PDB file of C-alpha atoms in Angstrom:
ATOM      1  CA  MET A  11       0.000   0.000   0.000  1.00 81.00           C
ATOM      2  CA  ARG A  12       1.293   3.411  -0.920  1.00 87.00           C
ATOM      3  CA  LEU A  13       0.454   6.827   0.442  1.00 92.00           C
ATOM      4  CA  GLU A  14       0.433   8.966  -2.676  1.00 93.00           C
ATOM      5  CA  LYS A  15       0.865  12.717  -2.850  1.00 94.00           C
ATOM      6  CA  CYS A  16      -1.721  15.012  -4.348  1.00 96.00           C
ATOM      7  CA  TRP A  17      -0.732  16.373  -7.764  1.00 96.00           C
ATOM      8  CA  PHE A  18      -2.000  19.840  -6.933  1.00 95.00           C
ATOM      9  CA  CYS A  19      -1.344  20.553  -3.266  1.00 94.00           C
ATOM     10  CA  SER A  20       1.188  17.792  -2.404  1.00 94.00           C
ATOM     11  CA  SER A  21      -0.727  16.571   0.619  1.00 95.00           C
ATOM     12  CA  THR A  22      -0.801  12.877   1.446  1.00 95.00           C
ATOM     13  CA  ILE A  23      -3.660  10.840   0.005  1.00 96.00           C
ATOM     14  CA  TYR A  24      -4.759   8.046   2.296  1.00 96.00           C
ATOM     15  CA  PRO A  25      -6.533   4.966   0.935  1.00 95.00           C
ATOM     16  CA  GLY A  26     -10.179   5.605   0.160  1.00 94.00           C
ATOM     17  CA  HIS A  27      -9.695   9.326  -0.286  1.00 95.00           C
ATOM     18  CA  GLY A  28      -9.478  11.608  -3.283  1.00 95.00           C
ATOM     19  CA  ILE A  29      -9.936  10.977  -6.971  1.00 96.00           C
ATOM     20  CA  GLN A  30      -7.807   9.893  -9.906  1.00 95.00           C
ATOM     21  CA  PHE A  31      -7.856  11.323 -13.389  1.00 94.00           C
ATOM     22  CA  VAL A  32      -6.332   9.287 -16.230  1.00 93.00           C
ATOM     23  CA  ARG A  33      -5.642  11.380 -19.301  1.00 89.00           C
ATOM     24  CA  ASN A  34      -6.068   9.881 -22.768  1.00 85.00           C
ATOM     25  CA  ASP A  35      -2.307   9.361 -23.003  1.00 87.00           C
ATOM     26  CA  ALA A  36      -2.460   7.132 -19.886  1.00 90.00           C
ATOM     27  CA  LYS A  37      -0.906   9.679 -17.570  1.00 92.00           C
ATOM     28  CA  VAL A  38      -2.324   9.498 -14.050  1.00 94.00           C
ATOM     29  CA  PHE A  39      -3.184  12.552 -11.941  1.00 95.00           C
ATOM     30  CA  LYS A  40      -4.097  12.006  -8.299  1.00 95.00           C
ATOM     31  CA  PHE A  41      -6.015  14.527  -6.211  1.00 96.00           C
ATOM     32  CA  CYS A  42      -6.607  14.554  -2.474  1.00 96.00           C
ATOM     33  CA  ARG A  43     -10.036  16.255  -2.575  1.00 95.00           C
ATOM     34  CA  SER A  44     -12.480  17.909  -4.895  1.00 95.00           C
ATOM     35  CA  LYS A  45     -10.914  21.316  -4.259  1.00 96.00           C
ATOM     36  CA  CYS A  46      -7.666  20.214  -5.886  1.00 96.00           C
ATOM     37  CA  HIS A  47      -9.496  18.403  -8.677  1.00 95.00           C
ATOM     38  CA  LYS A  48     -11.542  21.501  -9.500  1.00 94.00           C
ATOM     39  CA  ASN A  49      -8.448  23.684  -9.502  1.00 94.00           C
ATOM     40  CA  PHE A  50      -6.794  21.274 -11.915  1.00 92.00           C
ATOM     41  CA  LYS A  51      -9.803  21.326 -14.208  1.00 88.00           C
ATOM     42  CA  MET A  52      -9.612  25.097 -14.244  1.00 86.00           C
ATOM     43  CA  LYS A  53      -6.023  24.659 -15.501  1.00 87.00           C
ATOM     44  CA  ARG A  54      -4.565  26.536 -12.564  1.00 91.00           C
ATOM     45  CA  ASN A  55      -0.856  26.339 -12.039  1.00 93.00           C
ATOM     46  CA  PRO A  56      -0.020  25.020  -8.546  1.00 95.00           C
ATOM     47  CA  ARG A  57       3.140  27.109  -8.589  1.00 94.00           C
ATOM     48  CA  LYS A  58       0.989  30.221  -8.698  1.00 94.00           C
ATOM     49  CA  VAL A  59      -1.660  29.206  -6.155  1.00 95.00           C
ATOM     50  CA  LYS A  60      -0.594  30.414  -2.746  1.00 95.00           C
ATOM     51  CA  TRP A  61      -1.919  27.613  -0.573  1.00 96.00           C
ATOM     52  CA  THR A  62      -0.089  24.780  -2.316  1.00 95.00           C
ATOM     53  CA  LYS A  63       3.174  23.284  -1.121  1.00 95.00           C
ATOM     54  CA  ALA A  64       4.739  23.898  -4.524  1.00 94.00           C
ATOM     55  CA  TYR A  65       4.152  27.653  -4.156  1.00 95.00           C
ATOM     56  CA  ARG A  66       5.428  27.780  -0.589  1.00 95.00           C
ATOM     57  CA  LYS A  67       8.625  25.903  -1.378  1.00 93.00           C
ATOM     58  CA  LEU A  68       9.271  27.896  -4.539  1.00 93.00           C
ATOM     59  CA  HIS A  69       8.886  31.227  -2.763  1.00 94.00           C
ATOM     60  CA  GLY A  70      11.135  30.400   0.186  1.00 92.00           C
ATOM     61  CA  LYS A  71       8.364  30.090   2.753  1.00 93.00           C
ATOM     62  CA  GLU A  72       9.455  26.642   3.813  1.00 91.00           C
ATOM     63  CA  LEU A  73      12.594  24.606   4.245  1.00 90.00           C
ATOM     64  CA  THR A  74      13.602  23.149   0.876  1.00 88.00           C
ATOM     65  CA  GLN A  75      16.993  21.541   0.530  1.00 86.00           C
ATOM     66  CA  ASP A  76      17.674  19.390   3.521  1.00 87.00           C
ATOM     67  CA  THR A  77      19.091  15.934   4.149  1.00 89.00           C
ATOM     68  CA  THR A  78      16.003  14.946   6.122  1.00 89.00           C
ATOM     69  CA  PHE A  79      14.023  14.884   2.874  1.00 89.00           C
ATOM     70  CA  GLU A  80      16.219  12.102   1.505  1.00 88.00           C
ATOM     71  CA  LEU A  81      14.587   9.260   3.450  1.00 89.00           C
ATOM     72  CA  GLU A  82      11.081   9.254   2.025  1.00 89.00           C
ATOM     73  CA  ARG A  83      11.350   8.358  -1.629  1.00 88.00           C
ATOM     74  CA  ARG A  84       9.549   6.480  -4.319  1.00 88.00           C
ATOM     75  CA  ARG A  85      11.416   3.182  -4.539  1.00 86.00           C
ATOM     76  CA  ASN A  86      10.067   1.101  -7.339  1.00 85.00           C
ATOM     77  CA  ARG A  87      12.353  -1.864  -6.770  1.00 85.00           C
ATOM     78  CA  PRO A  88      11.091  -4.623  -4.488  1.00 84.00           C
ATOM     79  CA  GLU A  89      13.380  -5.491  -1.634  1.00 84.00           C
ATOM     80  CA  ARG A  90      13.786  -8.759   0.205  1.00 91.00           C
ATOM     81  CA  TYR A  91      12.221  -8.612   3.660  1.00 94.00           C
ATOM     82  CA  ASP A  92      14.731  -8.259   6.444  1.00 95.00           C
ATOM     83  CA  ARG A  93      13.650  -7.845  10.033  1.00 96.00           C
ATOM     84  CA  VAL A  94      16.706  -5.864  11.069  1.00 96.00           C
ATOM     85  CA  VAL A  95      16.358  -3.406   8.214  1.00 94.00           C
ATOM     86  CA  VAL A  96      12.684  -2.829   9.044  1.00 95.00           C
ATOM     87  CA  GLU A  97      13.472  -2.221  12.692  1.00 96.00           C
ATOM     88  CA  ASN A  98      16.264   0.202  11.861  1.00 96.00           C
ATOM     89  CA  THR A  99      14.078   2.012   9.362  1.00 93.00           C
ATOM     90  CA  ILE A 100      11.281   2.546  11.852  1.00 95.00           C
ATOM     91  CA  LYS A 101      13.777   3.872  14.378  1.00 96.00           C
ATOM     92  CA  ALA A 102      15.288   6.168  11.790  1.00 95.00           C
ATOM     93  CA  MET A 103      11.879   7.468  10.717  1.00 94.00           C
ATOM     94  CA  LYS A 104      11.113   8.707  14.209  1.00 96.00           C
ATOM     95  CA  LYS A 105      14.530  10.236  14.685  1.00 95.00           C
ATOM     96  CA  ILE A 106      14.536  11.982  11.309  1.00 94.00           C
ATOM     97  CA  GLU A 107      11.041  13.357  11.883  1.00 93.00           C
ATOM     98  CA  GLU A 108      12.262  14.947  15.128  1.00 95.00           C
ATOM     99  CA  VAL A 109      15.258  16.498  13.393  1.00 95.00           C
ATOM    100  CA  ARG A 110      13.089  17.775  10.554  1.00 93.00           C
ATOM    101  CA  ILE A 111      10.618  19.479  12.881  1.00 94.00           C
ATOM    102  CA  LYS A 112      13.458  21.124  14.751  1.00 95.00           C
ATOM    103  CA  ARG A 113      15.072  22.412  11.577  1.00 95.00           C
ATOM    104  CA  GLU A 114      11.772  23.661  10.211  1.00 94.00           C
ATOM    105  CA  SER A 115      11.050  25.646  13.353  1.00 95.00           C
ATOM    106  CA  LYS A 116      14.538  27.102  13.211  1.00 95.00           C
ATOM    107  CA  PHE A 117      14.007  28.068   9.592  1.00 94.00           C
ATOM    108  CA  TRP A 118      10.708  29.758  10.480  1.00 95.00           C
ATOM    109  CA  GLU A 119      12.359  31.693  13.273  1.00 94.00           C
ATOM    110  CA  SER A 120      15.118  32.949  11.014  1.00 94.00           C
ATOM    111  CA  ARG A 121      12.530  33.895   8.386  1.00 94.00           C
ATOM    112  CA  MET A 122      10.539  35.945  10.899  1.00 94.00           C
ATOM    113  CA  LYS A 123      13.624  37.430  12.535  1.00 93.00           C
ATOM    114  CA  GLY A 124      13.564  40.946  11.078  1.00 91.00           C
ATOM    115  CA  ASN A 125       9.818  41.427  11.382  1.00 93.00           C
ATOM    116  CA  LYS A 126       9.639  42.963  14.832  1.00 93.00           C
ATOM    117  CA  SER A 127      12.271  45.615  14.216  1.00 94.00           C
ATOM    118  CA  LYS A 128      10.703  46.332  10.820  1.00 94.00           C
ATOM    119  CA  GLU A 129       7.286  46.889  12.384  1.00 95.00           C
ATOM    120  CA  ARG A 130       8.841  49.168  14.989  1.00 95.00           C
ATOM    121  CA  ARG A 131      10.643  51.183  12.323  1.00 95.00           C
ATOM    122  CA  GLU A 132       7.502  51.559  10.258  1.00 95.00           C
ATOM    123  CA  GLY A 133       5.496  52.584  13.306  1.00 93.00           C
ATOM    124  CA  LEU A 134       8.026  55.233  14.229  1.00 94.00           C
ATOM    125  CA  ALA A 135       8.046  56.594  10.691  1.00 95.00           C
ATOM    126  CA  GLU A 136       4.259  56.792  10.668  1.00 93.00           C
ATOM    127  CA  LEU A 137       4.251  58.558  14.012  1.00 91.00           C
ATOM    128  CA  GLU A 138       6.762  61.099  12.805  1.00 91.00           C
ATOM    129  CA  GLN A 139       4.823  61.705   9.609  1.00 92.00           C
ATOM    130  CA  SER A 140       1.396  62.204  11.145  1.00 89.00           C
ATOM    131  CA  ILE A 141       2.103  63.589  14.610  1.00 86.00           C
ATOM    132  CA  HIS A 142       0.404  66.855  13.594  1.00 84.00           C
ATOM    133  CA  MET A 143      -2.934  65.041  13.593  1.00 83.00           C
ATOM    134  CA  VAL A 144      -2.733  64.406  17.312  1.00 81.00           C
ATOM    135  CA  LYS A 145      -3.929  67.260  19.607  1.00 78.00           C
ATOM    136  CA  ALA A 146      -2.748  67.696  23.149  1.00 79.00           C
ATOM    137  CA  PRO A 147      -5.519  67.330  25.802  1.00 78.00           C
ATOM    138  CA  LEU A 148      -5.030  70.916  26.990  1.00 80.00           C
ATOM    139  CA  ALA A 149      -5.643  72.222  23.451  1.00 78.00           C
ATOM    140  CA  LEU A 150      -8.858  70.189  23.304  1.00 77.00           C
ATOM    141  CA  GLN A 151     -10.092  71.754  26.522  1.00 77.00           C
ATOM    142  CA  ALA A 152      -9.389  75.259  25.261  1.00 79.00           C
ATOM    143  CA  ASP A 153     -11.250  74.808  21.974  1.00 78.00           C
ATOM    144  CA  PRO A 154     -14.601  73.005  22.458  1.00 73.00           C
ATOM    145  CA  SER A 155     -15.220  72.822  18.678  1.00 76.00           C
ATOM    146  CA  LEU A 156     -12.623  70.042  18.435  1.00 72.00           C
ATOM    147  CA  THR A 157     -14.568  67.599  20.605  1.00 72.00           C
ATOM    148  CA  LEU A 158     -17.919  65.982  19.975  1.00 75.00           C
ATOM    149  CA  PRO A 159     -20.877  67.303  21.994  1.00 73.00           C
ATOM    150  CA  LYS A 160     -21.743  65.140  24.959  1.00 73.00           C
ATOM    151  CA  VAL A 161     -24.758  62.922  24.444  1.00 75.00           C
ATOM    152  CA  GLN A 162     -27.262  63.070  27.280  1.00 74.00           C
ATOM    153  CA  ALA A 163     -27.703  59.739  28.984  1.00 75.00           C
ATOM    154  CA  LYS A 164     -31.174  58.236  28.698  1.00 77.00           C
ATOM    155  CA  ILE A 165     -33.150  58.254  31.914  1.00 79.00           C
ATOM    156  CA  LYS A 166     -35.175  55.201  32.706  1.00 80.00           C
ATOM    157  CA  VAL A 167     -38.796  55.874  33.593  1.00 79.00           C
ATOM    158  CA  LYS A 168     -40.792  53.343  35.527  1.00 81.00           C
ATOM    159  CA  VAL A 169     -44.091  52.455  33.964  1.00 77.00           C
ATOM    160  CA  SER A 170     -46.616  50.908  36.238  1.00 73.00           C
ATOM    161  CA  THR A 171     -47.755  47.596  34.766  1.00 67.00           C
ATOM    162  CA  GLU A 172     -50.587  47.033  37.221  1.00 62.00           C
ATOM    163  CA  LYS A 173     -53.102  49.132  35.266  1.00 57.00           C
ATOM    164  CA  GLN A 174     -52.623  47.140  32.092  1.00 55.00           C
ATOM    165  CA  SER A 175     -53.072  43.821  33.859  1.00 54.00           C
ATOM    166  CA  THR A 176     -56.315  44.943  35.502  1.00 55.00           C
ATOM    167  CA  GLN A 177     -57.691  46.058  32.138  1.00 58.00           C
ATOM    168  CA  ALA A 178     -56.937  42.667  30.655  1.00 56.00           C
ATOM    169  CA  MET A 179     -58.783  41.003  33.537  1.00 58.00           C
ATOM    170  CA  GLN A 180     -61.882  43.109  32.920  1.00 61.00           C
ATOM    171  CA  GLU A 181     -62.000  42.155  29.267  1.00 55.00           C
TER     172      GLU A 181
ATOM    173  CA  MET B   7     -15.967  29.504  -9.056  1.00 57.00           C
ATOM    174  CA  GLY B   8     -14.860  31.907 -11.727  1.00 67.00           C
ATOM    175  CA  ARG B   9     -16.985  33.958 -14.013  1.00 71.00           C
ATOM    176  CA  CYS B  10     -19.892  32.820 -16.146  1.00 76.00           C
ATOM    177  CA  PRO B  11     -18.365  32.077 -19.569  1.00 75.00           C
ATOM    178  CA  ASN B  12     -21.488  33.321 -21.345  1.00 78.00           C
ATOM    179  CA  HIS B  13     -21.345  36.717 -19.705  1.00 81.00           C
ATOM    180  CA  LYS B  14     -21.150  39.511 -22.246  1.00 80.00           C
ATOM    181  CA  ASN B  15     -17.893  40.879 -20.840  1.00 80.00           C
ATOM    182  CA  SER B  16     -16.216  37.522 -20.361  1.00 79.00           C
ATOM    183  CA  LYS B  17     -13.047  36.894 -22.304  1.00 74.00           C
ATOM    184  CA  LYS B  18     -13.859  33.197 -22.553  1.00 73.00           C
ATOM    185  CA  LYS B  19     -17.153  33.796 -24.288  1.00 76.00           C
ATOM    186  CA  GLY B  20     -16.296  31.769 -27.374  1.00 73.00           C
ATOM    187  CA  TYR B  21     -15.205  28.711 -25.407  1.00 74.00           C
ATOM    188  CA  SER B  22     -18.457  27.808 -23.725  1.00 76.00           C
ATOM    189  CA  HIS B  23     -20.245  26.525 -26.818  1.00 79.00           C
ATOM    190  CA  LYS B  24     -20.616  22.761 -26.991  1.00 78.00           C
ATOM    191  CA  THR B  25     -18.196  22.398 -29.900  1.00 76.00           C
ATOM    192  CA  ALA B  26     -15.511  24.138 -27.899  1.00 75.00           C
ATOM    193  CA  LEU B  27     -16.273  22.011 -24.844  1.00 75.00           C
ATOM    194  CA  ARG B  28     -16.088  18.825 -26.904  1.00 74.00           C
ATOM    195  CA  ALA B  29     -12.667  19.852 -28.178  1.00 71.00           C
ATOM    196  CA  LYS B  30     -11.509  20.519 -24.626  1.00 70.00           C
ATOM    197  CA  PHE B  31     -10.730  16.849 -24.030  1.00 70.00           C
ATOM    198  CA  MET B  32      -9.023  16.370 -27.378  1.00 76.00           C
ATOM    199  CA  LYS B  33      -6.476  19.050 -26.643  1.00 80.00           C
ATOM    200  CA  LYS B  34      -2.959  18.156 -25.642  1.00 86.00           C
ATOM    201  CA  GLY B  35      -1.761  18.884 -22.155  1.00 86.00           C
ATOM    202  CA  ASP B  36       0.756  21.636 -21.490  1.00 88.00           C
ATOM    203  CA  ASP B  37       3.431  19.197 -20.387  1.00 89.00           C
ATOM    204  CA  LEU B  38       3.111  17.222 -23.639  1.00 90.00           C
ATOM    205  CA  ILE B  39       3.443  20.351 -25.760  1.00 91.00           C
ATOM    206  CA  HIS B  40       6.385  21.499 -23.688  1.00 92.00           C
ATOM    207  CA  THR B  41       8.304  18.280 -24.368  1.00 90.00           C
ATOM    208  CA  GLU B  42       7.300  18.206 -28.028  1.00 89.00           C
ATOM    209  CA  LEU B  43       8.628  21.725 -28.574  1.00 90.00           C
ATOM    210  CA  ARG B  44      12.027  20.594 -27.364  1.00 89.00           C
ATOM    211  CA  VAL B  45      12.313  17.779 -29.905  1.00 87.00           C
ATOM    212  CA  ASP B  46      14.869  18.792 -32.524  1.00 82.00           C
ATOM    213  CA  GLU B  47      13.563  17.201 -35.706  1.00 82.00           C
ATOM    214  CA  ARG B  48       9.966  17.654 -36.781  1.00 82.00           C
ATOM    215  CA  LYS B  49       8.120  15.161 -38.918  1.00 85.00           C
ATOM    216  CA  PRO B  50       6.120  16.556 -41.870  1.00 87.00           C
ATOM    217  CA  LEU B  51       2.452  16.936 -40.962  1.00 88.00           C
ATOM    218  CA  PRO B  52       0.314  14.006 -42.131  1.00 88.00           C
ATOM    219  CA  VAL B  53      -2.558  14.775 -44.526  1.00 90.00           C
ATOM    220  CA  ASP B  54      -5.874  14.400 -42.736  1.00 88.00           C
ATOM    221  CA  GLU B  55      -9.145  15.098 -44.528  1.00 89.00           C
ATOM    222  CA  ASP B  56     -11.088  15.651 -41.327  1.00 87.00           C
ATOM    223  CA  LEU B  57      -8.930  18.507 -40.094  1.00 87.00           C
ATOM    224  CA  PRO B  58      -9.112  22.094 -41.357  1.00 88.00           C
ATOM    225  CA  GLY B  59      -6.709  22.725 -44.211  1.00 88.00           C
ATOM    226  CA  MET B  60      -6.011  18.967 -44.502  1.00 90.00           C
ATOM    227  CA  GLY B  61      -4.051  19.246 -41.267  1.00 89.00           C
ATOM    228  CA  GLN B  62      -1.222  21.143 -42.942  1.00 91.00           C
ATOM    229  CA  TYR B  63      -1.377  24.442 -41.045  1.00 93.00           C
ATOM    230  CA  TYR B  64      -0.720  23.692 -37.442  1.00 92.00           C
ATOM    231  CA  CYS B  65       0.259  25.749 -34.422  1.00 92.00           C
ATOM    232  CA  LEU B  66       2.268  23.576 -32.076  1.00 91.00           C
ATOM    233  CA  HIS B  67       2.102  25.968 -29.123  1.00 92.00           C
ATOM    234  CA  CYS B  68      -1.686  26.147 -29.098  1.00 90.00           C
ATOM    235  CA  ASP B  69      -2.393  22.682 -30.601  1.00 89.00           C
ATOM    236  CA  ARG B  70      -4.686  24.092 -33.277  1.00 89.00           C
ATOM    237  CA  TYR B  71      -5.205  23.464 -36.982  1.00 91.00           C
ATOM    238  CA  PHE B  72      -5.966  26.245 -39.469  1.00 92.00           C
ATOM    239  CA  ALA B  73      -7.549  26.358 -42.904  1.00 93.00           C
ATOM    240  CA  SER B  74      -4.723  28.220 -44.612  1.00 92.00           C
ATOM    241  CA  ALA B  75      -1.298  29.697 -44.066  1.00 93.00           C
ATOM    242  CA  ASN B  76      -2.745  33.227 -43.911  1.00 94.00           C
ATOM    243  CA  ILE B  77      -5.139  32.358 -41.121  1.00 94.00           C
ATOM    244  CA  ARG B  78      -2.382  30.612 -39.242  1.00 94.00           C
ATOM    245  CA  ASP B  79      -0.128  33.636 -39.578  1.00 94.00           C
ATOM    246  CA  ASP B  80      -2.947  35.838 -38.311  1.00 94.00           C
ATOM    247  CA  HIS B  81      -3.198  33.518 -35.334  1.00 94.00           C
ATOM    248  CA  PHE B  82       0.506  33.984 -34.639  1.00 95.00           C
ATOM    249  CA  LYS B  83      -0.181  37.668 -34.130  1.00 94.00           C
ATOM    250  CA  THR B  84      -2.892  37.149 -31.509  1.00 93.00           C
ATOM    251  CA  LYS B  85      -2.462  37.779 -27.812  1.00 93.00           C
ATOM    252  CA  LEU B  86      -3.546  34.257 -26.865  1.00 90.00           C
ATOM    253  CA  HIS B  87      -0.817  32.729 -29.000  1.00 94.00           C
ATOM    254  CA  LYS B  88       1.867  35.074 -27.737  1.00 95.00           C
ATOM    255  CA  LYS B  89       0.889  34.268 -24.179  1.00 92.00           C
ATOM    256  CA  ARG B  90       1.281  30.581 -24.849  1.00 92.00           C
ATOM    257  CA  VAL B  91       4.658  31.053 -26.540  1.00 94.00           C
ATOM    258  CA  LYS B  92       5.864  32.921 -23.497  1.00 93.00           C
ATOM    259  CA  MET B  93       4.543  30.201 -21.204  1.00 90.00           C
ATOM    260  CA  MET B  94       6.195  27.436 -23.213  1.00 91.00           C
ATOM    261  CA  LYS B  95       9.548  29.219 -23.204  1.00 91.00           C
ATOM    262  CA  GLY B  96       9.710  29.020 -19.424  1.00 88.00           C
ATOM    263  CA  ALA B  97      10.318  26.131 -17.060  1.00 89.00           C
ATOM    264  CA  ALA B  98       8.617  22.776 -17.511  1.00 90.00           C
ATOM    265  CA  PRO B  99       5.030  22.629 -16.230  1.00 92.00           C
ATOM    266  CA  HIS B 100       4.282  21.175 -12.817  1.00 93.00           C
ATOM    267  CA  ASN B 101       4.303  17.375 -12.620  1.00 91.00           C
ATOM    268  CA  GLN B 102       3.963  14.581 -10.083  1.00 92.00           C
ATOM    269  CA  VAL B 103       7.684  14.541  -9.243  1.00 92.00           C
ATOM    270  CA  ASP B 104       7.523  18.268  -8.435  1.00 92.00           C
ATOM    271  CA  ALA B 105       4.528  17.623  -6.213  1.00 93.00           C
ATOM    272  CA  ASP B 106       6.363  14.831  -4.391  1.00 92.00           C
ATOM    273  CA  VAL B 107       9.465  16.947  -3.887  1.00 92.00           C
ATOM    274  CA  ALA B 108       7.361  19.813  -2.547  1.00 92.00           C
ATOM    275  CA  ALA B 109       5.764  17.381  -0.102  1.00 91.00           C
ATOM    276  CA  GLY B 110       9.186  16.639   1.382  1.00 88.00           C
ATOM    277  CA  MET B 111      10.088  13.508  -0.569  1.00 89.00           C
ATOM    278  CA  GLY B 112      13.357  12.894  -2.372  1.00 86.00           C
ATOM    279  CA  ARG B 113      13.706  12.134  -6.057  1.00 87.00           C
ATOM    280  CA  PRO B 114      12.686   8.587  -7.064  1.00 86.00           C
ATOM    281  CA  ASP B 115      15.397   6.096  -6.215  1.00 84.00           C
ATOM    282  CA  ASN B 116      15.368   2.782  -8.018  1.00 82.00           C
ATOM    283  CA  GLY B 117      18.923   1.768  -7.256  1.00 79.00           C
ATOM    284  CA  PRO B 118      21.635   1.015  -9.796  1.00 81.00           C
ATOM    285  CA  LYS B 119      20.801  -0.639 -13.085  1.00 79.00           C
ATOM    286  CA  LEU B 120      20.426  -4.401 -12.848  1.00 77.00           C
ATOM    287  CA  ARG B 121      21.255  -5.356 -16.419  1.00 76.00           C
ATOM    288  CA  GLU B 122      24.767  -3.944 -16.660  1.00 67.00           C
ATOM    289  CA  SER B 123      26.305  -5.715 -13.659  1.00 57.00           C
ATOM    290  CA  SER B 124      24.643  -8.923 -12.502  1.00 52.00           C
ATOM    291  CA  SER B 125      25.792  -8.960  -8.852  1.00 53.00           C
ATOM    292  CA  VAL B 126      24.322  -5.669  -7.668  1.00 49.00           C
ATOM    293  CA  ILE B 127      22.182  -5.492  -4.599  1.00 53.00           C
ATOM    294  CA  PRO B 128      19.664  -2.645  -4.571  1.00 52.00           C
ATOM    295  CA  VAL B 129      20.577   0.249  -2.314  1.00 51.00           C
ATOM    296  CA  ALA B 130      19.433  -0.706   1.129  1.00 48.00           C
ATOM    297  CA  MET B 131      18.880   1.776   3.915  1.00 46.00           C
ATOM    298  CA  GLU B 132      22.131   1.173   5.744  1.00 43.00           C
ATOM    299  CA  ALA B 133      23.239   4.724   6.180  1.00 41.00           C
ATOM    300  CA  PHE B 134      21.720   5.193   9.589  1.00 42.00           C
TER     301      PHE B 134
END
């Protein structure tokens, strides 16, 4: 049993999921869900659609070249069963997954590194540019035309409900 | 999704008629055209009575047949054709291997060739 990858979004297709399209030259296209299938039918390019893995990798949003990606591969040659190899492989899978997650988080951190200082810089620039729009509180007090007129609070009035109930009784 | 193809302002107005839709499945895929354009020698076009212009006036980029050389040359001047030429000049269209690589898989590994040397064991996962 193989876990295939979606042609459009590169997500894993588990058995019983998704749809296959076989073109008239016998080429097979596998899709994880109808969303990807529809996008394919519309002839959209996955490299230009922002939510696909192909886009994210191409535009440097995610870790691309790494040795941890070397383990999972399409191996079309059958191999003789060996208990030791299977055991080692399962061990390695867990270990490599850990390493991959660590590296990915590190990559994300380095990608987001300059953001905070950039935001700060932009904020400061905006403040400097439009400081004239801000009025000091003392100036507001001196000129009442700058503030909105105060809205009078609504006063609750008690309405006696007894009269209405007695009328209803009479009817 | 998308705009109604029959809408009066739609650019795809001509493609919603049933003849155009029927031809949709006969058209070659972008990846096929991309590989065909990179083949050095071209065979002469076969004569086909059913195609316009006996199948002699063909645009490889758009996979279309024309009735005469003049009409084909007019087609070469259109925006649609120029767009396709530009697209075909670029990198190869997306394929399954690209999708697998983007998903975090390596390139397919089938080991060394078996025919050349008889005593070769396929690459086992010993590197751990």
